[in-house]
Coordinates of C-alpha atoms in Angstrom, one line a residue:
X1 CA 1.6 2.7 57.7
X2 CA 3.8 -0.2 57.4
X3 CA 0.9 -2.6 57.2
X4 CA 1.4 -2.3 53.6
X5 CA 4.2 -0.5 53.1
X6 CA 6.9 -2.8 54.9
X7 CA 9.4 -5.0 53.4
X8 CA 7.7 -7.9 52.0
X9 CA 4.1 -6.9 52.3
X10 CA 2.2 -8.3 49.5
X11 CA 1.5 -6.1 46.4
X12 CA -2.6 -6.9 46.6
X13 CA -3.1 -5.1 50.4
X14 CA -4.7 -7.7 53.0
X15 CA -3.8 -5.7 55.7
X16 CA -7.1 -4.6 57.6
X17 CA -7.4 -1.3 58.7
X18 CA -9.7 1.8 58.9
X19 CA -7.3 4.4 57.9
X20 CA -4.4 3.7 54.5
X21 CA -2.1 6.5 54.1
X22 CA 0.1 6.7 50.5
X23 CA 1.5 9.3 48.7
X24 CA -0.8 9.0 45.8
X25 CA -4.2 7.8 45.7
X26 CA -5.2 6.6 42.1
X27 CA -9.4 5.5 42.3
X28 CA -10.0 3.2 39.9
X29 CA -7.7 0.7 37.6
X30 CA -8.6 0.9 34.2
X31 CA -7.0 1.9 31.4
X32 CA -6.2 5.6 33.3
X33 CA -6.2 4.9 36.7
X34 CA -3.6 1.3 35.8
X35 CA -1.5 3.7 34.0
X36 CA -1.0 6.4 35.9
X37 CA 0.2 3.8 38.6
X38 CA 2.8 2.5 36.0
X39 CA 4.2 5.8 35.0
X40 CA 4.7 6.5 38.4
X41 CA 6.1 3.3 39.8
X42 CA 9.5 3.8 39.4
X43 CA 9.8 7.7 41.4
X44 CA 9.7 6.4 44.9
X45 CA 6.2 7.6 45.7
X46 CA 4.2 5.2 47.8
X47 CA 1.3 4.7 45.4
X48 CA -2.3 3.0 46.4
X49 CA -4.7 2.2 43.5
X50 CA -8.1 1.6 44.8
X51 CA -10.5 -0.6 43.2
X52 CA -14.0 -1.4 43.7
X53 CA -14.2 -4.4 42.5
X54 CA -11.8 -7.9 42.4
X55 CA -9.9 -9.5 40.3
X56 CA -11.8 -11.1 37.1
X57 CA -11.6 -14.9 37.0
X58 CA -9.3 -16.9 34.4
X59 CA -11.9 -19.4 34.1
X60 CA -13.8 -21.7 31.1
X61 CA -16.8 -19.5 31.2
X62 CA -14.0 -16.4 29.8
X63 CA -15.0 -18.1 26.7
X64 CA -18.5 -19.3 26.7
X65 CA -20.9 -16.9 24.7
X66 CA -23.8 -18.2 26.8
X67 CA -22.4 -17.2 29.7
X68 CA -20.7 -13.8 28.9
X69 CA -23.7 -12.5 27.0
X70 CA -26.7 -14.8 27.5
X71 CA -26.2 -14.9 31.4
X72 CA -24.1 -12.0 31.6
X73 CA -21.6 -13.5 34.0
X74 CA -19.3 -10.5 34.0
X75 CA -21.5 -7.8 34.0
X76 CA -21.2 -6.3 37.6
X77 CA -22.4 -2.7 37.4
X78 CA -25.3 -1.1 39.0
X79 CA -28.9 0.1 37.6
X80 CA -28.3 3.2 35.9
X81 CA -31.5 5.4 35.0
X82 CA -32.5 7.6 32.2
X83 CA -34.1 10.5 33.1
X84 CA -37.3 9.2 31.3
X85 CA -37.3 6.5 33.6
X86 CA -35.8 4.1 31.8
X87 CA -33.4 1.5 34.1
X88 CA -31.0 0.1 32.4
X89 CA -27.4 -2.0 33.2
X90 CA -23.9 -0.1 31.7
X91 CA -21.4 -1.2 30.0
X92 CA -19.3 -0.6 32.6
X93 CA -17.4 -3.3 34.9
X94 CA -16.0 -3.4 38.1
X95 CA -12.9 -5.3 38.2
X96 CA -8.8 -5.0 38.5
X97 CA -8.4 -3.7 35.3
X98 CA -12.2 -1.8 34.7
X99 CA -13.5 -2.0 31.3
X100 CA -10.8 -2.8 29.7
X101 CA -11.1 -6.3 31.0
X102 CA -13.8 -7.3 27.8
X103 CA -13.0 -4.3 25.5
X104 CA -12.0 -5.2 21.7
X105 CA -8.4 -4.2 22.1
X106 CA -8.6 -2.0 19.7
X107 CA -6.5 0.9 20.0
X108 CA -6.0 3.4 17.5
X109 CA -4.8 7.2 17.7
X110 CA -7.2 10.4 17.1
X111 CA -6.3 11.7 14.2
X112 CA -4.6 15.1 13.8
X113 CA -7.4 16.7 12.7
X114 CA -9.4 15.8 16.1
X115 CA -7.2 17.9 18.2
X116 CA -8.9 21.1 16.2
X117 CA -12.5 22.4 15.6
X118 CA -14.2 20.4 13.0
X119 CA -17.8 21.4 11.3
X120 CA -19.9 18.1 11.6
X121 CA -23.7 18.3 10.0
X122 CA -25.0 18.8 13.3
X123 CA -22.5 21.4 15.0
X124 CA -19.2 22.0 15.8
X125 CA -16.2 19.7 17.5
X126 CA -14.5 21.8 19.8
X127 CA -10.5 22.1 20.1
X128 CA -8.1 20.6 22.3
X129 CA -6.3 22.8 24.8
X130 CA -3.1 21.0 23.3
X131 CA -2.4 19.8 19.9
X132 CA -1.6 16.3 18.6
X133 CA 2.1 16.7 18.1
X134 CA 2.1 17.9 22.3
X135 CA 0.8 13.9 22.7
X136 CA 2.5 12.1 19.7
X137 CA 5.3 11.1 22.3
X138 CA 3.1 9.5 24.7
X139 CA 1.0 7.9 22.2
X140 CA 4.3 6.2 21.0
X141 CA 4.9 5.1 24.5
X142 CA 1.5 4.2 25.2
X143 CA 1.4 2.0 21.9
X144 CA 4.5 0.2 23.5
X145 CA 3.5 -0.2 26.6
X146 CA -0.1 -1.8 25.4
X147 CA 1.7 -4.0 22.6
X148 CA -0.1 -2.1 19.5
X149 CA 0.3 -3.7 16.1
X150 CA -0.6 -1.8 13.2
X151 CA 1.2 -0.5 10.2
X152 CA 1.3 3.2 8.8
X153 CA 1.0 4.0 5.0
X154 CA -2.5 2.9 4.1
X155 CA -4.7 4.9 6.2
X156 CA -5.7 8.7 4.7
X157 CA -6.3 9.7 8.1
X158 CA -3.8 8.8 9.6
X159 CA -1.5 10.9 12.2
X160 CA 2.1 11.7 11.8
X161 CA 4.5 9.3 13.6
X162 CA 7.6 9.6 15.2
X163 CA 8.4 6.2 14.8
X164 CA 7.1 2.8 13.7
X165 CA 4.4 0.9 15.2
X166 CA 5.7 -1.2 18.0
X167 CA 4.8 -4.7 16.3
X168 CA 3.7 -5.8 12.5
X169 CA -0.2 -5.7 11.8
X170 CA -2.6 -8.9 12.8
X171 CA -2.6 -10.8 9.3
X172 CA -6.0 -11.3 7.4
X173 CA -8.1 -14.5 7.6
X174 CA -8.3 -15.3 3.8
X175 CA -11.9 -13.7 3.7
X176 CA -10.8 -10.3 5.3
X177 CA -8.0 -10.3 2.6
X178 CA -10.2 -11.4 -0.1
X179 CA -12.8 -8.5 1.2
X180 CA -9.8 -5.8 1.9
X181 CA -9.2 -6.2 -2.1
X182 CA -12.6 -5.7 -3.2
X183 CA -13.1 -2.4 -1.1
X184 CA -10.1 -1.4 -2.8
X185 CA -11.4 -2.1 -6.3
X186 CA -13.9 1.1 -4.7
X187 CA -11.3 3.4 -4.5
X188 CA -11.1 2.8 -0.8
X189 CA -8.5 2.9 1.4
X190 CA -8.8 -0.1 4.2
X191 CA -5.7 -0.6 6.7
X192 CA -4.8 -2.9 9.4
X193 CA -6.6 -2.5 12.4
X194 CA -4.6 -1.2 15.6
X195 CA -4.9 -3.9 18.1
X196 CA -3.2 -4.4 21.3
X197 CA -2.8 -8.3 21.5
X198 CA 0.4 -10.5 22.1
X199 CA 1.2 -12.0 19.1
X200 CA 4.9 -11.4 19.6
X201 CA 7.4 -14.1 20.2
X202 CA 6.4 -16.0 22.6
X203 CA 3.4 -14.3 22.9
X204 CA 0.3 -15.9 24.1
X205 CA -2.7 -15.2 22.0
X206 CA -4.5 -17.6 20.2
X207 CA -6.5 -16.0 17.6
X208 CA -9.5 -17.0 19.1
X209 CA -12.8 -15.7 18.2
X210 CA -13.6 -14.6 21.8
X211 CA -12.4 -11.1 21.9
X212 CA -14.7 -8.2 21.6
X213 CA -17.1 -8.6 24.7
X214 CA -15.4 -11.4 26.1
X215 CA -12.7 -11.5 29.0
X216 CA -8.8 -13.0 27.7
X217 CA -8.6 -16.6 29.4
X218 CA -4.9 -16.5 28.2
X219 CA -3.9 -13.0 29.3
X220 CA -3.0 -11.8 25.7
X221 CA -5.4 -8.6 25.5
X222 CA -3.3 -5.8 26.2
X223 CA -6.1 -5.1 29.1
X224 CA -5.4 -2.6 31.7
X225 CA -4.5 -4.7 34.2
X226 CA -2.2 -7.2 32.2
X227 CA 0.2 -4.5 30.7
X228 CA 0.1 -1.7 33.3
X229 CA -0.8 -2.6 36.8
X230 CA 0.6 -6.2 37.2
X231 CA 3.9 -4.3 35.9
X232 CA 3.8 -1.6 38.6
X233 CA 2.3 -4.0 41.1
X234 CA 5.9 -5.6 40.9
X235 CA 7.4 -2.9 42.2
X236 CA 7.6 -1.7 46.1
X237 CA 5.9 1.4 46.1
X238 CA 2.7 0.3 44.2
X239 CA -0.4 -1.3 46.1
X240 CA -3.7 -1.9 45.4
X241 CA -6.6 -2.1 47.4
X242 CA -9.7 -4.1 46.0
X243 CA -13.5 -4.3 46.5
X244 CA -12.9 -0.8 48.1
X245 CA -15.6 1.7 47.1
X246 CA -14.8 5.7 47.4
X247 CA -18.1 7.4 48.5
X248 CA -17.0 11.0 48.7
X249 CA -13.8 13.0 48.8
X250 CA -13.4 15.9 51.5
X251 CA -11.5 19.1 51.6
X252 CA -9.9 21.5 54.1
X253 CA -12.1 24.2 54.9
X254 CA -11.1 26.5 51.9
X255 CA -12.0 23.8 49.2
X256 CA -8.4 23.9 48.0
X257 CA -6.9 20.1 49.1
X258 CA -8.3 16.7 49.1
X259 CA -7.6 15.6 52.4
X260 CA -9.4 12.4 52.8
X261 CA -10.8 10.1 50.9
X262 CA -14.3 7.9 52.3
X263 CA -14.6 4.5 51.3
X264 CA -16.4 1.6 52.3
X265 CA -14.1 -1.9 52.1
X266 CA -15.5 -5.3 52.4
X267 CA -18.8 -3.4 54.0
X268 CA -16.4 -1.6 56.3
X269 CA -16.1 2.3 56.6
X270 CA -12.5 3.2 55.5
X271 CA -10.7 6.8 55.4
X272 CA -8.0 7.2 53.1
X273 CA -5.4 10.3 53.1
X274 CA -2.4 10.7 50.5
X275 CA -1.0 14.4 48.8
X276 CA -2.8 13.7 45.7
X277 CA -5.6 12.1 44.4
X278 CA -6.1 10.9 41.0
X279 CA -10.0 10.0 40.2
X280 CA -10.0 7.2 37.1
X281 CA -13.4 5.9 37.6
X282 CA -14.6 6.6 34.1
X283 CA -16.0 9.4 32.9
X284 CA -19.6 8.9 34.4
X285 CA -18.8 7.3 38.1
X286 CA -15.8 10.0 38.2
X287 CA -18.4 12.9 37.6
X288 CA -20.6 11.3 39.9
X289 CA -18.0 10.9 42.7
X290 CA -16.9 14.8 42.4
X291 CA -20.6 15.9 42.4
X292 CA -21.3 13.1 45.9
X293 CA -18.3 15.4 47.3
X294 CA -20.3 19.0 47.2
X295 CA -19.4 20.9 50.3
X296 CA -19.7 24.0 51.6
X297 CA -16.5 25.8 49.4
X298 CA -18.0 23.7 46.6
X299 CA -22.0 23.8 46.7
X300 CA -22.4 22.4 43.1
X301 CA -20.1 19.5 43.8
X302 CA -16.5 19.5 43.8
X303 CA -14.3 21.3 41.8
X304 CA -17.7 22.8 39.9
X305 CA -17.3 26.4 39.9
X306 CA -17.6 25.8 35.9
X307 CA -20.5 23.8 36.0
X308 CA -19.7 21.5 33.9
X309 CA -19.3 18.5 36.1
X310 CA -21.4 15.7 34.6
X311 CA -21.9 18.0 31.4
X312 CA -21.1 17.4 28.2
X313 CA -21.3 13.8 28.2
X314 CA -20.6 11.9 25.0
X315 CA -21.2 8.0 24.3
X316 CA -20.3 7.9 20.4
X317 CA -23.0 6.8 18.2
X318 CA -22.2 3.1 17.9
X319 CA -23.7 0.7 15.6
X320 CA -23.4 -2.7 14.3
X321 CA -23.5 -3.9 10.8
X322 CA -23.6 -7.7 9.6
X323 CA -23.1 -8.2 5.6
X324 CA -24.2 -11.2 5.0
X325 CA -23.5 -13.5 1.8
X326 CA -26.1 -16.4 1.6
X327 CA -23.7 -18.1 -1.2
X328 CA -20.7 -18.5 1.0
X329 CA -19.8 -19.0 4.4
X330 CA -17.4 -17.0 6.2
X331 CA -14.7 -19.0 8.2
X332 CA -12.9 -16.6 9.4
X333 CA -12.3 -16.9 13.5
X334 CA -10.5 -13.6 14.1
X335 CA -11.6 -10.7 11.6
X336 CA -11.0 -8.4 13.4
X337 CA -8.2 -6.9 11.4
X338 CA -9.5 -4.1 8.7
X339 CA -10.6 -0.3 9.3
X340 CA -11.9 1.8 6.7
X341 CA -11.2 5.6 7.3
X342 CA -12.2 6.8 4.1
X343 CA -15.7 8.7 5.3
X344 CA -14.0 10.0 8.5
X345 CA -13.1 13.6 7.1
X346 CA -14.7 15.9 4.4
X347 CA -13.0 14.9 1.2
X348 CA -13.8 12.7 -1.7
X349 CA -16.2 10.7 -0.1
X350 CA -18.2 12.7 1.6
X351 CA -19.0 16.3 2.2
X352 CA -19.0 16.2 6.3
X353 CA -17.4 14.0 8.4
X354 CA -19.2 10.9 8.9
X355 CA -17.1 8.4 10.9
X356 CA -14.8 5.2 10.9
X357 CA -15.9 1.6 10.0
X358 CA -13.7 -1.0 11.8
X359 CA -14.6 -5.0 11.6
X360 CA -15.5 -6.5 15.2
X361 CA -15.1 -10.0 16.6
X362 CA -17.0 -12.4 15.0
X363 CA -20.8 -11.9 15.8
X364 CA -22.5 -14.7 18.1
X365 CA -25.7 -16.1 17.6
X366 CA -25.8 -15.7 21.9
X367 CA -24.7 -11.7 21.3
X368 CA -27.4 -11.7 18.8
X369 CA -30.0 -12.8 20.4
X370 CA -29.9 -10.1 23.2
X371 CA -30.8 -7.5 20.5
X372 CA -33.6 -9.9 18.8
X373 CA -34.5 -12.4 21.5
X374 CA -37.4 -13.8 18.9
X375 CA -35.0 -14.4 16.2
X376 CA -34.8 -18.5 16.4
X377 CA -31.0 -19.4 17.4
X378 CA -30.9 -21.2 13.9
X379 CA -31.4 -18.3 11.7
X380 CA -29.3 -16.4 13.8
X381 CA -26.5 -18.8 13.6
X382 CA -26.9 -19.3 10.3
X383 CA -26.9 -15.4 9.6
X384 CA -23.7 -15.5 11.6
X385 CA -22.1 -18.2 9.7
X386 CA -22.1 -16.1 6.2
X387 CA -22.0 -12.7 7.4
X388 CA -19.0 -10.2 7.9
X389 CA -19.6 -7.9 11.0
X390 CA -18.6 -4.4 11.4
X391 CA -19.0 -1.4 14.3
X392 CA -19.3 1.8 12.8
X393 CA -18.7 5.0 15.5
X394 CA -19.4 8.2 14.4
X395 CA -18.6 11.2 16.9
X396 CA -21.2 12.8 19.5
X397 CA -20.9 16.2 20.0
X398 CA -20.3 17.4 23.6
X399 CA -23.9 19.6 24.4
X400 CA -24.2 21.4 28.3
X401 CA -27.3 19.9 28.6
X402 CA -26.2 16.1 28.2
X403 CA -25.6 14.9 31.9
X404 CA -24.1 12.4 34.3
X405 CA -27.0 13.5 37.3
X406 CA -27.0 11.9 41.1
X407 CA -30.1 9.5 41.6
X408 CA -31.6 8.5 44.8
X409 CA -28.6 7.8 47.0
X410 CA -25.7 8.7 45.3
X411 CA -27.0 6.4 42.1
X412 CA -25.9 7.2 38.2
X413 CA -28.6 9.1 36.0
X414 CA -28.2 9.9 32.6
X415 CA -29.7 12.9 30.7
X416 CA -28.4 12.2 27.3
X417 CA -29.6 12.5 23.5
X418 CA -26.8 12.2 21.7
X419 CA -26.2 15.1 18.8
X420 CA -24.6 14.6 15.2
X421 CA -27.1 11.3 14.3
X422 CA -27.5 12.5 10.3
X423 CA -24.2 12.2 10.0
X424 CA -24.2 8.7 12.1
X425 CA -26.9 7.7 9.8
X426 CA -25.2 8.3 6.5
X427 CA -21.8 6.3 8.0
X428 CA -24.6 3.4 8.4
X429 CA -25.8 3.9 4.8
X430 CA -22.3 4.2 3.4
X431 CA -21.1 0.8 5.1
X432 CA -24.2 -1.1 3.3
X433 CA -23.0 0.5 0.1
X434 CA -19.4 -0.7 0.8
X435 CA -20.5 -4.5 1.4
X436 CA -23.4 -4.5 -1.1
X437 CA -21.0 -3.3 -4.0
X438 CA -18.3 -6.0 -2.2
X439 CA -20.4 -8.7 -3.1
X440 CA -22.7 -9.1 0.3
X441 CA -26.4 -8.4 -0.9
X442 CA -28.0 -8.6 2.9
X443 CA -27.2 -6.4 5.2
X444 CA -28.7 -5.8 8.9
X445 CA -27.6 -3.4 10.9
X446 CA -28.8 -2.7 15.2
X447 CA -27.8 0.8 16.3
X448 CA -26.8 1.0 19.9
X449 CA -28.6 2.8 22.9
X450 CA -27.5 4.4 25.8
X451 CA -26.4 1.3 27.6
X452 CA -23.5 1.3 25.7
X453 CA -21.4 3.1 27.8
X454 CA -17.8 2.0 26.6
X455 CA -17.1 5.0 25.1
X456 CA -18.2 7.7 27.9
X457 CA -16.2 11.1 27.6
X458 CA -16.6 14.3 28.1
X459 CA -17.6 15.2 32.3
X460 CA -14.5 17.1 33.3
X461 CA -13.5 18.6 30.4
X462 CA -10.2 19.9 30.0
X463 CA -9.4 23.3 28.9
X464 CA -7.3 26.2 29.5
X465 CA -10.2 28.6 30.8
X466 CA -11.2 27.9 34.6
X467 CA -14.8 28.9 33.7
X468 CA -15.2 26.9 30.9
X469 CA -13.2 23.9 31.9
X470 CA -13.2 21.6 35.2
X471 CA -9.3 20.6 34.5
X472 CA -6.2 22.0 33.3
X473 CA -4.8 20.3 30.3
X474 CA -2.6 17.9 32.6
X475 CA -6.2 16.8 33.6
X476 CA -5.1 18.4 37.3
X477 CA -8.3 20.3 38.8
X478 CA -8.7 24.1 38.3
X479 CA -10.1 24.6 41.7
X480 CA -8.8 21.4 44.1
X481 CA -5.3 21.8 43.8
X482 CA -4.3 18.1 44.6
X483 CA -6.9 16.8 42.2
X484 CA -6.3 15.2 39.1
X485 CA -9.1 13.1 36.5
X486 CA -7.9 11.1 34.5
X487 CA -9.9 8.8 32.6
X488 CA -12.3 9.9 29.5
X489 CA -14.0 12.5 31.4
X490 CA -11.2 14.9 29.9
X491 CA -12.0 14.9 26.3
X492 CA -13.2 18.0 24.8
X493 CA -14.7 16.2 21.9
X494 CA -15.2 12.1 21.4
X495 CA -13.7 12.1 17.3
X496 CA -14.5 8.9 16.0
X497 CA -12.3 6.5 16.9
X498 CA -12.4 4.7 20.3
X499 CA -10.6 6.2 23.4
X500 CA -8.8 3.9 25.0
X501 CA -5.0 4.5 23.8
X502 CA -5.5 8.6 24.4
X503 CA -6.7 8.6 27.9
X504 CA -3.6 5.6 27.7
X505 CA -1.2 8.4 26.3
X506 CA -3.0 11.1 29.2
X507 CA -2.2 9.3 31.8
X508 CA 1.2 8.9 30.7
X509 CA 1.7 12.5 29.9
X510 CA -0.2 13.3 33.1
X511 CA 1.9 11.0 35.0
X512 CA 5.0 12.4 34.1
X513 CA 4.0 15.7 34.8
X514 CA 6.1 17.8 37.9
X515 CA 2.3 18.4 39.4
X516 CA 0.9 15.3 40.3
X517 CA 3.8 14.4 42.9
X518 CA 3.3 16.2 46.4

């Protein structure tokens, strides 16, 4: 249609219609669905990202802890449920950009070791149906596209590399450098956190102490939208739709091709038709969208013959933990700098993998009071004021039985008890014994529930077996064969490190590859 695809048309569609035809249809723009635009921006293909939501303001409130986490301005998802009846709000949100819009920028590789079966205390990590050096190139890529810094050489863990990190590691506030040598004085091995930020000439971040949680006022968080889709947006084959939600996807009679795609736009019934269709919803709402779609060639929902759409969901086990030092305040505004890796394999440490241990923004007495809302604000802030603040993830193992399920009209529930908590546990204990011998005699720590949904892997899985995978390792559908999913929902296991630059590096790879173009 040359309502959006004429000369001059804007990149943002205003165009009203009830029918949009592309080449491509990518649902959702987060850090999959914005990428896969990117990667395939420059070969021709007309190329409509659909997003449910809007564009997130630039506005004061970006940076006003009352209002992001007291009045949770941002937060725009739906009720989930819990199977035990539990109704809860995700951490998931609906805007130009999804999630990645108030994630932590933090974006580090799996390690090698990830890509292979690992015994945990509580069961086994399966392997990838690739191995790491099959993704180191699109990791590199991905790291420059998203502006990582980092440095190599002080992490045990860490992958091989076929090159240097893009840009030098985020100096330490004096603290985090003081505390960097005293974990060393353990026989520990901290390194500079990988963190997507523009601190590059020119660049425009401010070191502020608004980054974990928070939306960028300043656009320097290498966010999904900021380094991916406002690049491809620039080009003329690249539109996106917004406040456009996909309902259900329908086949041809034989269950083999997508050919349209229901939405609802600005409360307005919408069909939308293209030769492939990329789902990047996230690994829940793109599980729940394929199993919305059952039909008659696919009764279990679409692209299901495995049965293991919605399965296998993993969430991490996430946990906070705030040493605190009564003698002496910390002044640090960005600490968010330093990752310890040491307990993340069997080895000297430990016996079993435990997990990593990477600092987080600097807590608020606001973000603190959500999780202990009869805490006064003044101890709180004053708890906040001395202490040093770290999120330790250890890995959930993927388990048939833990579920993305449809609720009463179409609605999210999740079945899910996550697997591998020892081993969680004894990360949790190790970190207090790390900032106790450091010199920070108090520490608190508040483990995460399932509302924590940052981290969501594991729906489709990917895998070379049709009956024991949904996806190919391209992430393009078994069954559907102008499907692809790319987003967490790939992931055969969730390691222990967050996911954000691998389903980057996916959609790259899956981007590039000769299927995904009709």
């Amino acid at each position: 249609m040359t309502g959006i695809w004429g000369p001059g048309t804007p990149p943002v569609v205003r165009h009203d219609a009830t029918r949009y035809d592309a080449d491509v249809i990518v649902i959702g723009s987060g850090a999959g669905g914005a990428t896969v635009a990117w990667a395939l921006a420059g070969t021709g293909a007309r190329v409509l990202v659909v997003e449910r939501g809007g564009f997130l303001p630039r506005e004061e409130a970006n940076w006003s802890p009352e209002a992001v986490f007291g009045d949770g301005r941002y937060r725009n998802a739906e009720t989930w449920h819990t199977t035990g009846g539990k109704a809860f709000t995700p951490a998931a949100h609906y805007y130009v950009g999804g999630t990645t819009k108030v994630y932590g920028a933090s974006l580090p590789r799996l390690r090698e070791s990830d890509f292979d079966a690992v015994e945990h205390l509580d069961g086994t990590s399966p392997s990838w149906p690739f191995e790491y050096a099959e993704l180191e190139p699109f990791y590199a890529e991905a790291e420059r596209l998203y502006r990582v810094h980092g440095q190599d050489g002080h992490d045990p863990t860490e992958p091989a590399r076929s090159g240097p990190y893009p840009h030098p590691p985020v100096a330490h506030a004096p603290r985090i450098a003081e505390l960097e040598q005293r974990l060393r004085a353990q026989g520990l091995h901290p390194h500079p956190l990988e963190l997507g930020v523009d601190l590059a000439d020119g660049g425009t971040c401010v070191r502020c102490g608004t980054c974990d949680g928070f939306p960028c006022r300043v656009g320097a968080k290498s966010d999904a939208e900021t380094r991916a889709l406002r690049p491809a947006l620039r080009t003329p084959s690249v539109r996106l739709l917004t406040h456009t939600y996909v309902s259900r996807l329908r086949t041809d009679p034989s269950g083999r091709t997508v050919t349209t795609v229901e939405a609802t736009r600005n409360g307005q019934r919408v069909t939308l038709t293209a030769g492939t269709v990329v789902v990047s919803c996230g690994a829940v709402n793109s599980a729940a969208l394929l199993l919305r779609s059952a039909n008659s060639a696919h009764p279990a929902g679409l692209a299901n013959g495995s049965g293991l759409v919605g399965r296998n969901l993993m969430l991490h086990h996430n946990s906070m933990l705030m040493a605190v030092d009564p003698r002496h305040r910390n002044p640090a505004v960005f600490q968010k700098t330093l990752a310890v890796n040491d307990f993340y394999r069997a080895g000297a440490h430990t016996p079993h993998p435990l997990g990593n241990l990477q600092l987080m923004g600097k807590v608020h007495p606001a973000a603190m009071a959500t999780a202990h809302p009869r805490v006064p604000r003044r101890v709180l802030g004053e708890l906040a004021a001395h202490s040093v603040d770290w999120w330790l993830i250890s890995e959930d193992l993927p388990r048939p039985d833990n579920r993305v399920l449809l609720g009463p009209g179409g609605g999210v529930t999740l079945d899910w008890h996550p697997v591998n908590a020892r081993a969680h546990r004894r990360l949790v204990r190790e970190g207090a014994r790390m900032m106790r011998r450091a010199g920070y005699p108090l520490v608190l720590t508040h483990r995460m529930g399932v509302e924590h949904t940052g981290h969501q892997c594991g729906t489709t899985v990917a895998g070379h077996d049709p009956a024991r995978s949904v996806l190919d390792p391209y992430c393009r559908s078994h069954e559907v064969s102008n499907l692809f999913v790319v987003d967490g929902g790939f992931f055969p296991s969730s390691a222990a490190v967050n996911p954000t630059l691998t389903i980057v590096a996916q959609a790259l790879r899956a981007g590039r590859s000769t299927a995904i173009l009709p």
